[in-house]
Short mmCIF file of C-alpha atoms in Angstrom, two decimals:
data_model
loop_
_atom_site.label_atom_id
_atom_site.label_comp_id
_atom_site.label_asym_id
_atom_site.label_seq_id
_atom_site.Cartn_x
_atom_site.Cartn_y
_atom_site.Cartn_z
CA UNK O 845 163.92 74.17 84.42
CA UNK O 846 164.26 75.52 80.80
CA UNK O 847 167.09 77.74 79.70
CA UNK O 848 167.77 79.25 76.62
CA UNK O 849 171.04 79.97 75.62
CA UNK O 850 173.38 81.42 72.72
CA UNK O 851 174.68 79.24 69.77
CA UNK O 852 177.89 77.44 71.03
CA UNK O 853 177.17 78.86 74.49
CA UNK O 854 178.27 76.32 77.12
CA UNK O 855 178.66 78.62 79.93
CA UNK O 856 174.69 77.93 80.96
CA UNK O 857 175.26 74.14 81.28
CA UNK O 858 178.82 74.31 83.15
CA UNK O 859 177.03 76.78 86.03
CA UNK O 860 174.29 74.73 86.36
CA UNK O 861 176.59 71.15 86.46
CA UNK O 862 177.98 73.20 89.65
CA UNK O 863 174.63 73.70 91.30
CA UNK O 864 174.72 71.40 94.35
CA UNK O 865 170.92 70.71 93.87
CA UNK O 866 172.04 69.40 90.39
CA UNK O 867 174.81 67.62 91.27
CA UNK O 868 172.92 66.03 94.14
CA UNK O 869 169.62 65.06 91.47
CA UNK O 870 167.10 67.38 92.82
CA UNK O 871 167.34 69.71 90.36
CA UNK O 872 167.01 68.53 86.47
CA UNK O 873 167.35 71.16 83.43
CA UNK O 874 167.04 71.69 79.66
CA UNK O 875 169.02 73.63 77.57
CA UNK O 876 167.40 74.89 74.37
CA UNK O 877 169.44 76.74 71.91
CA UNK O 878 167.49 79.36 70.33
CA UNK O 879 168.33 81.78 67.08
CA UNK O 880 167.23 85.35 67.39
CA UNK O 881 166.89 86.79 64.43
CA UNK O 882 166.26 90.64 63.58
CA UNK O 883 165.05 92.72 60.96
CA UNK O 884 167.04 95.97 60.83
CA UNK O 885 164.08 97.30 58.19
CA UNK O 886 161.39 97.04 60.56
CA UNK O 887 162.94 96.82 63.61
CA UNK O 888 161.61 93.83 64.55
CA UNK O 889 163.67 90.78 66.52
CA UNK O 890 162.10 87.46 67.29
CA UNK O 891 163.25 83.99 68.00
CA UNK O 892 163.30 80.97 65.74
CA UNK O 893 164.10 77.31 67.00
#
């Protein structure tokens, strides 16, 4: 499973460390932090890792 999550967001991985299927191993995740960035000219907003 791949999330994405906020800068300094930790509220993703502490749900997920509660999952049962985690907890019990059958369920593995990722947590990528992504920057979304947006031009307020164009109006234009994409992600940069």
């Amino acid at each position: 499973m791949l999330l994405l999550a906020a800068r300094d967001c930790d509220d993703a991985r502490a749900t997920l460390d509660r999952d049962p299927a985690v907890a019990a191993g059958l369920l593995t995740y990722l947590i990528k932090p992504v920057e979304t960035v947006f031009d307020a000219a164009k109006g234009v907003a994409w992600s940069a890792a």
